[in-house]
GROMACS .gro file of C-alpha atoms in nm:
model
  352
    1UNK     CA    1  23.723   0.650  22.853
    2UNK     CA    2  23.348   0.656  22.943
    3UNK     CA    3  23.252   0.793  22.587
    4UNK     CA    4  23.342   0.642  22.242
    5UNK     CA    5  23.359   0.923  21.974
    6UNK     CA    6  23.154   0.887  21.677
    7UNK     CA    7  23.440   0.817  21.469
    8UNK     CA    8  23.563   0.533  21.657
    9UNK     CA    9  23.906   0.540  21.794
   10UNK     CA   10  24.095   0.739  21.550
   11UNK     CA   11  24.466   0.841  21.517
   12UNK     CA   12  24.517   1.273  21.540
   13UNK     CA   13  24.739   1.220  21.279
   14UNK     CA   14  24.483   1.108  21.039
   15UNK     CA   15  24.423   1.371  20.776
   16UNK     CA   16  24.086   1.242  20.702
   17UNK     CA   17  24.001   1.314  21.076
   18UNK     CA   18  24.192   1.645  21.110
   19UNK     CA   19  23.984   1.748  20.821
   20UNK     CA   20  23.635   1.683  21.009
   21UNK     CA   21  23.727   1.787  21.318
   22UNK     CA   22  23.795   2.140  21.098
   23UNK     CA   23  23.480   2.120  20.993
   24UNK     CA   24  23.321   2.043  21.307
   25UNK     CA   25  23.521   2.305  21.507
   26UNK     CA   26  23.336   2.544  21.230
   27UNK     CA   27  23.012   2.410  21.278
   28UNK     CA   28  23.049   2.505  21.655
   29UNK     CA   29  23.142   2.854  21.569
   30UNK     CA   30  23.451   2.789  21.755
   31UNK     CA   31  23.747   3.085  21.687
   32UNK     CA   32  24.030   2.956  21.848
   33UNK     CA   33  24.157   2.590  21.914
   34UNK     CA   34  24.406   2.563  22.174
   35UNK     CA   35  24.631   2.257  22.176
   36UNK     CA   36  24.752   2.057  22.439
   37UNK     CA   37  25.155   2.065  22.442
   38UNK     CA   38  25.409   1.826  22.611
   39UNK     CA   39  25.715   1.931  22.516
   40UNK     CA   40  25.980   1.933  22.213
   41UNK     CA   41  25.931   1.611  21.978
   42UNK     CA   42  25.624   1.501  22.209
   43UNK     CA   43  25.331   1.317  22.014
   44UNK     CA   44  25.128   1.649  22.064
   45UNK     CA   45  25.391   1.879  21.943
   46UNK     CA   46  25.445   1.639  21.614
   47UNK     CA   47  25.062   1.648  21.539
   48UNK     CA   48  25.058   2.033  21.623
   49UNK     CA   49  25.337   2.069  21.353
   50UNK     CA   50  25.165   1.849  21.106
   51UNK     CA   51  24.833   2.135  21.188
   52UNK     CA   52  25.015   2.453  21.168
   53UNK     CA   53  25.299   2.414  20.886
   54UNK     CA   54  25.113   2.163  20.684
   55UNK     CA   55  24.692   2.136  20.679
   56UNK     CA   56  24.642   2.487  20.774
   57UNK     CA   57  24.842   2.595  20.447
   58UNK     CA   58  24.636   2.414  20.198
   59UNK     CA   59  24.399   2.508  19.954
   60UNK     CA   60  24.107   2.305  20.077
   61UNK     CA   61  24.138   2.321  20.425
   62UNK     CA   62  23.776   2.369  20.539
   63UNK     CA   63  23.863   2.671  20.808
   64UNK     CA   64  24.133   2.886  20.715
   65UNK     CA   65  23.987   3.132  20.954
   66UNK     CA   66  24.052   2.932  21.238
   67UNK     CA   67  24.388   3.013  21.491
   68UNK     CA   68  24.576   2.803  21.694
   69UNK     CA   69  24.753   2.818  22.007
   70UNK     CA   70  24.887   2.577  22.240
   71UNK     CA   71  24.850   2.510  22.623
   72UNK     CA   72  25.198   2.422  22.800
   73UNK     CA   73  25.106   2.137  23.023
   74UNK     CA   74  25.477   2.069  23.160
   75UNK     CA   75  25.372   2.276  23.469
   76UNK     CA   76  25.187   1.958  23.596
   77UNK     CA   77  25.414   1.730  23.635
   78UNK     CA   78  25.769   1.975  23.682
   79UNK     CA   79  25.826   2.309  23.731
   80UNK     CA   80  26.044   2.405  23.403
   81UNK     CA   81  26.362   2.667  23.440
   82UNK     CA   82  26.324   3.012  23.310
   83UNK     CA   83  26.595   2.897  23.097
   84UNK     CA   84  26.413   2.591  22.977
   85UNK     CA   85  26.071   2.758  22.940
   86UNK     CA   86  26.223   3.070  22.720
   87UNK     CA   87  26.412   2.749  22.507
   88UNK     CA   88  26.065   2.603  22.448
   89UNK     CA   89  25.939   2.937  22.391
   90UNK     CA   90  26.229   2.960  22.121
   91UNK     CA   91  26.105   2.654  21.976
   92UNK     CA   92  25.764   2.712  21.944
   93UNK     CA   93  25.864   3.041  21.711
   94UNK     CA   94  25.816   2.785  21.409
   95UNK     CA   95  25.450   2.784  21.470
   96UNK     CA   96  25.414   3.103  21.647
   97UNK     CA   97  25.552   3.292  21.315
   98UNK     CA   98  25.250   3.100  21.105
   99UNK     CA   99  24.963   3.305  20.986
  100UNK     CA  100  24.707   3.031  21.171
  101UNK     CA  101  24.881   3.082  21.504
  102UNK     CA  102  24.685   3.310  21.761
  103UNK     CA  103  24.821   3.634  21.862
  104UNK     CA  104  24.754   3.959  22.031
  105UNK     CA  105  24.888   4.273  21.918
  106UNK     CA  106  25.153   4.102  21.742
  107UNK     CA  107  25.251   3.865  22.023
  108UNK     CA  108  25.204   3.454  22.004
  109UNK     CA  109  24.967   3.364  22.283
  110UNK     CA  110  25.026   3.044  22.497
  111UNK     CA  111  24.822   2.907  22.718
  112UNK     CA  112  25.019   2.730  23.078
  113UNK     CA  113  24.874   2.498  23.287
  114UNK     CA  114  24.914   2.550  23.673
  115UNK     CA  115  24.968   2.235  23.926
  116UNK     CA  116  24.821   2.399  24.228
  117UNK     CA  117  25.049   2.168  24.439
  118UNK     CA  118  25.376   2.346  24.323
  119UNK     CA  119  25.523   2.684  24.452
  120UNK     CA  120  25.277   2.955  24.299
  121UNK     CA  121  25.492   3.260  24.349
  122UNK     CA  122  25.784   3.055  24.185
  123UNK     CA  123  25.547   2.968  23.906
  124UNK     CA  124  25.463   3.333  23.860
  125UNK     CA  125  25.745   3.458  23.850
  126UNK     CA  126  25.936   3.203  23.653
  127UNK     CA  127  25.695   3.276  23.343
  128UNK     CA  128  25.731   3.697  23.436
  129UNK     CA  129  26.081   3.649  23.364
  130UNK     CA  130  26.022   3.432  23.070
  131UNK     CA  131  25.739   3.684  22.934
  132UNK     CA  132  25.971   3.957  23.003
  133UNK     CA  133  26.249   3.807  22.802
  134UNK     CA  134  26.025   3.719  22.508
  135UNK     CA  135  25.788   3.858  22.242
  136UNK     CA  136  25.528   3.623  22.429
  137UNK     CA  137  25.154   3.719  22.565
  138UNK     CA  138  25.142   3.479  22.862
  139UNK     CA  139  24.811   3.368  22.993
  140UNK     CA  140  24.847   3.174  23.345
  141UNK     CA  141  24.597   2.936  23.513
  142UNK     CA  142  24.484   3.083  23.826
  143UNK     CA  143  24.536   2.976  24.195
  144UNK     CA  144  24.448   3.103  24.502
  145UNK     CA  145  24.613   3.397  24.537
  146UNK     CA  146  24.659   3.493  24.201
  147UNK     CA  147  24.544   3.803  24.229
  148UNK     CA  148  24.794   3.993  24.399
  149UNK     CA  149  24.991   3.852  24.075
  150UNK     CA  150  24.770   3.954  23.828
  151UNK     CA  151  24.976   4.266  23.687
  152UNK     CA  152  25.283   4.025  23.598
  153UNK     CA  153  25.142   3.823  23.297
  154UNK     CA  154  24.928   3.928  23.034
  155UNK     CA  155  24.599   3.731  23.125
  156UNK     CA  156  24.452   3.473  23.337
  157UNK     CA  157  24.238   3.153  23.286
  158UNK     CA  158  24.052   2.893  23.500
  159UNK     CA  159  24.076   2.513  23.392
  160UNK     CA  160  23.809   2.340  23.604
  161UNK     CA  161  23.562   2.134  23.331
  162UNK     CA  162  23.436   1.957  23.687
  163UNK     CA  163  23.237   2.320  23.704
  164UNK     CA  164  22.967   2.396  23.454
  165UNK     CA  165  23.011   2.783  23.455
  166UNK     CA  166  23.429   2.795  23.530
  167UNK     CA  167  23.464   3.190  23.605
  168UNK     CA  168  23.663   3.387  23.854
  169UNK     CA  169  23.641   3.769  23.945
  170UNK     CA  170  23.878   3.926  23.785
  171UNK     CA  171  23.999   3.668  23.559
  172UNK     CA  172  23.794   3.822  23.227
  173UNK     CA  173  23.747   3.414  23.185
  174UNK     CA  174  23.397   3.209  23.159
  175UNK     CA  175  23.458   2.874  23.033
  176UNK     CA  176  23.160   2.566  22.991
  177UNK     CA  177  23.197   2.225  23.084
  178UNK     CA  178  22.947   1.964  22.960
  179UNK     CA  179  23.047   1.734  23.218
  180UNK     CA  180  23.324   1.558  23.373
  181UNK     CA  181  23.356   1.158  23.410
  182UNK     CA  182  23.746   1.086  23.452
  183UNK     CA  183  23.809   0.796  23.356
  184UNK     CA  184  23.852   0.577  23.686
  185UNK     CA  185  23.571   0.700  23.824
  186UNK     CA  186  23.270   0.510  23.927
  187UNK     CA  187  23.041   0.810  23.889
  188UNK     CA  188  23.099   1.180  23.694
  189UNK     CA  189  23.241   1.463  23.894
  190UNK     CA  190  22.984   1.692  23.690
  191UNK     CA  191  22.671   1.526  23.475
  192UNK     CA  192  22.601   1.624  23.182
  193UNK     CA  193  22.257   1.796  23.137
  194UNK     CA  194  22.204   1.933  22.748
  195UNK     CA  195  21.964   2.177  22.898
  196UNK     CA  196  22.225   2.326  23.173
  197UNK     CA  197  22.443   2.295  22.950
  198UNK     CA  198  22.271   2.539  22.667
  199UNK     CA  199  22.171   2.801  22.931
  200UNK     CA  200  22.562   2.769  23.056
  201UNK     CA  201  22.691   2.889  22.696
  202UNK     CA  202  22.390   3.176  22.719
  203UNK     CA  203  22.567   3.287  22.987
  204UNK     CA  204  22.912   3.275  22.841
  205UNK     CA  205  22.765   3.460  22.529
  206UNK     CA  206  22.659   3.723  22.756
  207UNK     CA  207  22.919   3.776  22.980
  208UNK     CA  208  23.186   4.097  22.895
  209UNK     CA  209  23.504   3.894  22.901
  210UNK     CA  210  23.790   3.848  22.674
  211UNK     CA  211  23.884   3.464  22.755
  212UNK     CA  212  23.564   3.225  22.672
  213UNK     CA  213  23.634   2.850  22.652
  214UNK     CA  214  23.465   2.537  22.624
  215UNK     CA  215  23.635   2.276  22.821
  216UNK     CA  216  23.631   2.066  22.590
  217UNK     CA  217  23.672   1.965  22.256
  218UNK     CA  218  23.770   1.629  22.259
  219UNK     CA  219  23.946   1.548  22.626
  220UNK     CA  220  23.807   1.177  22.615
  221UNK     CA  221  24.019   1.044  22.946
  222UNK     CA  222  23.839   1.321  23.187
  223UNK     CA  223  23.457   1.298  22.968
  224UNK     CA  224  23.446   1.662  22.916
  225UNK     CA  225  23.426   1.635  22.521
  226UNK     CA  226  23.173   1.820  22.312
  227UNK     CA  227  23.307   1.644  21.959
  228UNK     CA  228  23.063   1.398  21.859
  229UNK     CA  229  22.976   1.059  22.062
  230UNK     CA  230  22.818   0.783  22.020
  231UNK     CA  231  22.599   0.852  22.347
  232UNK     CA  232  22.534   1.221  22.243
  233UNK     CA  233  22.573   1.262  21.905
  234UNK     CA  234  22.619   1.613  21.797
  235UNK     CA  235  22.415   1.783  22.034
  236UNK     CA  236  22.661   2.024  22.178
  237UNK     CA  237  22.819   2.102  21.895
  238UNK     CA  238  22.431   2.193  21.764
  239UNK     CA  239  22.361   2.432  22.054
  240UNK     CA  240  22.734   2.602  21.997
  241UNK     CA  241  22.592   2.661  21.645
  242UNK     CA  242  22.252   2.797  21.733
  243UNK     CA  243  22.412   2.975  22.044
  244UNK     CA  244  22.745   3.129  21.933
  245UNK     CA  245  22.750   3.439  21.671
  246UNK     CA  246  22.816   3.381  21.288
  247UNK     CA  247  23.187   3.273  21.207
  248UNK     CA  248  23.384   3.318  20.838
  249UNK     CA  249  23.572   2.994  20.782
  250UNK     CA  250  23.777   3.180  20.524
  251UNK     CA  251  23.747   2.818  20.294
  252UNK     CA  252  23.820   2.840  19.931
  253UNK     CA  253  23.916   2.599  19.628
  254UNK     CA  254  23.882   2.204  19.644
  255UNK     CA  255  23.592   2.102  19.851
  256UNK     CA  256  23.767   1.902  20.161
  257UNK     CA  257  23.611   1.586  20.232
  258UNK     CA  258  23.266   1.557  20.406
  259UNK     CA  259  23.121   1.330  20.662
  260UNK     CA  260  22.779   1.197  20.763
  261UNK     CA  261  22.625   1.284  21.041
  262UNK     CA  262  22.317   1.044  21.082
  263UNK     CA  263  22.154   0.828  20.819
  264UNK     CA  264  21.802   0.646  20.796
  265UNK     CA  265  21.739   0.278  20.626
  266UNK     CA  266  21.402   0.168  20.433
  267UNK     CA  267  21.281  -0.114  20.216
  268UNK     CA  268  21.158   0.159  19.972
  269UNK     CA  269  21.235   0.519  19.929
  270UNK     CA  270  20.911   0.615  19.992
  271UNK     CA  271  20.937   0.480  20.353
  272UNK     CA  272  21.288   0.664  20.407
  273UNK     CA  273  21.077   0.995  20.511
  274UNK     CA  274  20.953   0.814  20.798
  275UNK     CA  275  21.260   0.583  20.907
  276UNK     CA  276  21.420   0.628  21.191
  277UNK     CA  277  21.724   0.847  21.210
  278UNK     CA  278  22.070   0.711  21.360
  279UNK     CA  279  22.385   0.829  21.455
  280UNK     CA  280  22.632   0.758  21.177
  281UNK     CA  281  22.968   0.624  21.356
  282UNK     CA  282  23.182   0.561  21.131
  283UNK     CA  283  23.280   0.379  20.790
  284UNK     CA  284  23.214   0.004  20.812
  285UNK     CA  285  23.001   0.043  21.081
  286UNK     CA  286  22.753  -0.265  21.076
  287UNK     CA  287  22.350  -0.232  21.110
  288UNK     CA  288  22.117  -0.518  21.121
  289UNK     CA  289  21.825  -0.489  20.862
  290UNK     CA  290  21.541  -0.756  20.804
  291UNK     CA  291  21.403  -0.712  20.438
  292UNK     CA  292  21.098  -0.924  20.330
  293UNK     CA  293  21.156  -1.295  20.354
  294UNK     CA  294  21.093  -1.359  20.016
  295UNK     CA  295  21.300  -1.509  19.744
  296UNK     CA  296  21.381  -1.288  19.418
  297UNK     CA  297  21.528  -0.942  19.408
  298UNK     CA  298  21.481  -0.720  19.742
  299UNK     CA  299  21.660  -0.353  19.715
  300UNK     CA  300  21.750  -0.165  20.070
  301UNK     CA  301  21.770   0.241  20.051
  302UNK     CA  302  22.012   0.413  20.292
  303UNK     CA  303  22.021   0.789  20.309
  304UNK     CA  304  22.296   1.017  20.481
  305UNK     CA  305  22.260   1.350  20.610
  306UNK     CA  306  22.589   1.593  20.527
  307UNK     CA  307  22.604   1.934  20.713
  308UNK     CA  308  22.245   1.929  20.834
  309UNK     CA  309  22.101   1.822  20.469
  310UNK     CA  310  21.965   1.446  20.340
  311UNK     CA  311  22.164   1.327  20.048
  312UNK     CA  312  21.997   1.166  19.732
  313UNK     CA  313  21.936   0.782  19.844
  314UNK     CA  314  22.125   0.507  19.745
  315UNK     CA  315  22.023   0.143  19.747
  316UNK     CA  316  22.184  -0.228  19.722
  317UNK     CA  317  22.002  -0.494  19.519
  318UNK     CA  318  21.966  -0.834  19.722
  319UNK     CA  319  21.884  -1.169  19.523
  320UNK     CA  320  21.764  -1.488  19.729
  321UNK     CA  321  21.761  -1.815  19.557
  322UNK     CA  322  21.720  -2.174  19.650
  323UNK     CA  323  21.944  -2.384  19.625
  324UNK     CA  324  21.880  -2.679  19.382
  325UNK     CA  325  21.915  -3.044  19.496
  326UNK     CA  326  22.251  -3.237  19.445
  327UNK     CA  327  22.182  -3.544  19.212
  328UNK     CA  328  22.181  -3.845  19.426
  329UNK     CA  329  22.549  -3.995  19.360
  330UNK     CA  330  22.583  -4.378  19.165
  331UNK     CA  331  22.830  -4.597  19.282
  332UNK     CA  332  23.109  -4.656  19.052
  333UNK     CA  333  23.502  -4.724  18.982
  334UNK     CA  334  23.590  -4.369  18.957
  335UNK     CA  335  23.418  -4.114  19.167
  336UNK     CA  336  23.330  -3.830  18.901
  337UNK     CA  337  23.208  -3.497  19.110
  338UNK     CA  338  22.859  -3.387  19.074
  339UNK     CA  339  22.701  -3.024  19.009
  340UNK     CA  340  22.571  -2.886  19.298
  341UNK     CA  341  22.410  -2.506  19.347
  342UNK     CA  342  22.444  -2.307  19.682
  343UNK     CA  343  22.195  -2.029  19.780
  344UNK     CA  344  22.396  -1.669  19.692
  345UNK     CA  345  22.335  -1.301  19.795
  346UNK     CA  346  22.475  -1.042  19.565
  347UNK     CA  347  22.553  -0.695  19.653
  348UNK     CA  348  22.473  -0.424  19.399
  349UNK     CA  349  22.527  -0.064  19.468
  350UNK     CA  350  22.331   0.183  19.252
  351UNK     CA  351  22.242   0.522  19.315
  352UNK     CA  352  21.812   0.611  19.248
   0.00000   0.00000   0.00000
């Protein structure tokens, strides 16, 4: 991938991650996550399972509020039966029926994926059938023609993140792209410009549509995430939260656990005010510091900023000795060892 997220390569499974990606998907005033889905068993459907009927039902998940739904990408690579897509449909009823799943008026929304190479009118009317035949609102990729299908499916989407604005007449869809650098590539199908970018999701905020999409949250193989990198830190999640209206996260009980954003270093805390600010990547993450070449007790302050706010500072004690000289060995019949003293650094957390 051309970007490395903040966190360092990280497993989806991870609850520690889940939970600040939550809490990030709130801080961009995001409504709706929509999950990329390979199939029955697939890695994606086990971590969407471990989402919806396990993280989303606890008492300190960070954003209740937020609902789910997934985006059937089997249409890329096949084109699926009616009688296989209403048995995936079946399937999927175990997180459809879950309070966090998205639905309108009643019905579990999906989201399918269109290979523009395949039959479109077969496409079409493969997931008519299937909508007809389910308690399912379908909403279809579009393709050139699409209009004279529009009538058969519920609602229509555009995935092109290679497009800053991604709209089509018709479509009530406006999606946002930050940028586009598939991985591969030698140069980005669509740079990313902060500044197009912000005036992009002005746009989006003021079009009359139902769809709007960022595309997206974390895609790292095509470069068209917004989650935090080490390149771009959290900018676009920080003009989604000035941009986008207010959210309720819906969060109650334990206090789910927080994350770092950036985090300054100083000699003294009085200097911390003034120190640069940094990215914070992830735990163990190392950082060269120089502290006065002097021997004795030196302390270093570090201070991390938590949802926008600078935490009290905490500090680790340094002590630099000399080491003293080895006593200049005496020849004799049974070597005896002698004392010797090495220079040591000790570690001391405290919190000022």
């Amino acid at each position: 991938a051309k970007f490395k997220p903040s966190l360092g390569l990280y497993s989806s499974k991870d609850d520690n991650v889940i939970y600040w990606q939550l809490q990030k998907i709130a801080e961009a005033k995001q409504t709706v996550a929509i999950s990329s889905w390979w199939g029955q068993g697939s890695y994606e459907d086990q971590v969407f399972d471990h989402i919806i009927n396990d993280v989303m039902k606890r008492g300190d998940n960070p954003y209740p509020h937020l609902r789910w739904a997934i985006y059937y990408e089997i249409e890329a690579n096949e084109d699926p039966s009616v009688d296989r897509i209403i048995s995936d449909l079946s399937y999927l009823a175990k997180y459809a029926s879950q309070p966090s799943y998205l639905k309108v008026d009643g019905k579990p929304v999906i989201f399918v994926y269109a290979n523009s190479d395949h039959d479109r009118v077969d496409f079409v009317n493969r997931w008519a059938e299937a909508r007809n035949r389910s308690n399912t609102y379908i909403v279809l990729k579009v393709f050139d023609g699409w209009e004279g299908h529009k009538d058969k499916v519920d609602a229509w989407h555009q995935y092109a993140p290679a497009e800053r604005r991604i709209t089509n007449n018709g479509a009530s869809h406006f999606g946002v792209s930050p940028g586009f650098w598939f991985d591969g590539d030698t140069s980005p199908r669509l740079s990313r410009d902060v500044n197009d970018f912000r005036n992009a999701v002005s746009d989006m905020v003021n079009s009359n549509v139902t769809w709007k999409t960022i595309q997206t949250w974390n895609e790292w193989g095509e470069g068209t995430s917004i989650e935090p990198a080490d390149s771009f830190g959290n900018s676009y999640i920080d003009i989604l939260n000035q941009s986008l209206p207010n959210i309720s996260t819906g969060a109650t009980g334990i206090s789910p656990p927080t994350f770092p954003t950036h985090f300054r270093i100083a000699n003294s805390v009085a200097l911390l005010n003034s120190a640069q600010e940094q990215t914070f990547e992830r735990n163990g993450h190392i950082v060269d510091w120089t502290i006065p070449n002097e021997l004795g007790s030196r302390t270093v302050y570090v201070q991390f900023k938590v949802d926008n706010v600078w935490q009290n500072p905490i500090s680790a004690t340094i002590t630099l000795t000399i080491p003293s000289p080895s006593p200049t060995p005496t020849p004799i019949a049974t070597p005896t060892p002698t004392p010797t003293s090495t220079r040591t650094r000790t570690l001391t957390p405290t919190t000022t």
